[in-house]
Amino acid sequence: MRPPSWLMWIVTSTLCWAILLMQSERGIRMRLFAHWVVYSLWLIGQVFVGAWSIAVDALRPHSQMHPAVVRYPLRVTSDALVTAFSTSITMTPGTMSIGVIDDAAGVPEYLLVQAVFGADEQEVLDGLADMERRLWPAVEGA
């Protein structure tokens, strides 16, 4: 029996943040921990919003679902942040991270994401950019 996806997200995100905290100076560690708590609460809210959207759409006579795969240009490049971002996408109902495309140097460049409500590709990309910014605010303007 597989553990629930929310439990896997907690384990994965905790490990990723632990790696980042170990690599930072002590003064920054508290800010990173506080940011992790805020991000986690926001993400839990997004899980409920996504689940509600899918449930409502499932009850409609004509579904608004238009599955699509988008190629999202990553602004985070460390393995820990790409893993946390990818896991956050996959645990949110209606989206799933399906692959990473590296550049010639082996640095993650694009993330392939399947979105159930993908009729407007730009809207999907904007939502992913918002999630990435909330995960790691240093990407703002990158």
CSV table of C-alpha atoms in Angstrom, one decimal, residues 44-103:
chain,number,residue,atom,x,y,z
A,44,ILE,CA,-2.2,23.1,1.5
A,45,GLY,CA,-4.8,25.8,0.6
A,46,GLN,CA,-4.0,25.3,-3.1
A,47,VAL,CA,-4.6,21.6,-2.7
A,48,PHE,CA,-8.1,22.3,-1.4
A,49,VAL,CA,-8.8,24.9,-4.1
A,50,GLY,CA,-7.7,22.5,-6.8
A,51,ALA,CA,-9.7,19.6,-5.4
A,52,TRP,CA,-12.8,21.9,-5.2
A,53,SER,CA,-12.3,23.0,-8.8
A,54,ILE,CA,-12.1,19.4,-10.0
A,55,ALA,CA,-15.1,18.3,-7.9
A,56,VAL,CA,-17.3,21.2,-9.2
A,57,ASP,CA,-16.2,20.5,-12.8
A,58,ALA,CA,-17.0,16.8,-12.5
A,59,LEU,CA,-20.6,17.7,-11.5
A,60,ARG,CA,-21.1,19.9,-14.6
A,61,PRO,CA,-23.0,18.6,-17.6
A,62,HIS,CA,-20.2,19.9,-19.9
A,63,SER,CA,-16.7,19.6,-18.4
A,64,GLN,CA,-14.3,22.6,-18.7
A,65,MET,CA,-11.3,20.2,-18.5
A,66,HIS,CA,-8.9,20.5,-21.5
A,67,PRO,CA,-5.8,18.6,-20.6
A,68,ALA,CA,-2.5,20.0,-21.9
A,69,VAL,CA,1.2,19.6,-21.4
A,70,VAL,CA,3.2,22.9,-21.0
A,71,ARG,CA,6.9,23.4,-21.0
A,72,TYR,CA,7.7,25.7,-18.1
A,73,PRO,CA,11.0,27.6,-18.1
A,74,LEU,CA,12.6,27.0,-14.7
A,75,ARG,CA,14.1,29.9,-12.7
A,76,VAL,CA,15.1,27.6,-9.8
A,77,THR,CA,18.0,25.3,-10.8
A,78,SER,CA,19.2,23.5,-7.7
A,79,ASP,CA,18.2,19.9,-7.4
A,80,ALA,CA,16.5,20.6,-4.0
A,81,LEU,CA,14.4,23.5,-5.3
A,82,VAL,CA,13.5,21.7,-8.6
A,83,THR,CA,12.4,18.7,-6.5
A,84,ALA,CA,10.3,20.8,-4.1
A,85,PHE,CA,8.7,22.7,-7.0
A,86,SER,CA,8.0,19.5,-9.0
A,87,THR,CA,6.5,17.9,-5.9
A,88,SER,CA,4.4,20.9,-5.1
A,89,ILE,CA,3.0,20.8,-8.7
A,90,THR,CA,2.2,17.1,-8.5
A,91,MET,CA,0.5,17.2,-5.2
A,92,THR,CA,-1.8,20.0,-6.4
A,93,PRO,CA,-5.0,18.4,-7.9
A,94,GLY,CA,-5.2,19.0,-11.6
A,95,THR,CA,-1.5,19.3,-12.3
A,96,MET,CA,1.4,16.9,-12.5
A,97,SER,CA,5.1,17.3,-13.2
A,98,ILE,CA,6.0,14.8,-15.8
A,99,GLY,CA,9.7,15.6,-16.6
A,100,VAL,CA,12.7,17.9,-16.6
A,101,ILE,CA,14.6,19.0,-19.6
A,102,ASP,CA,18.2,19.9,-18.9
A,103,ASP,CA,20.4,22.3,-20.9
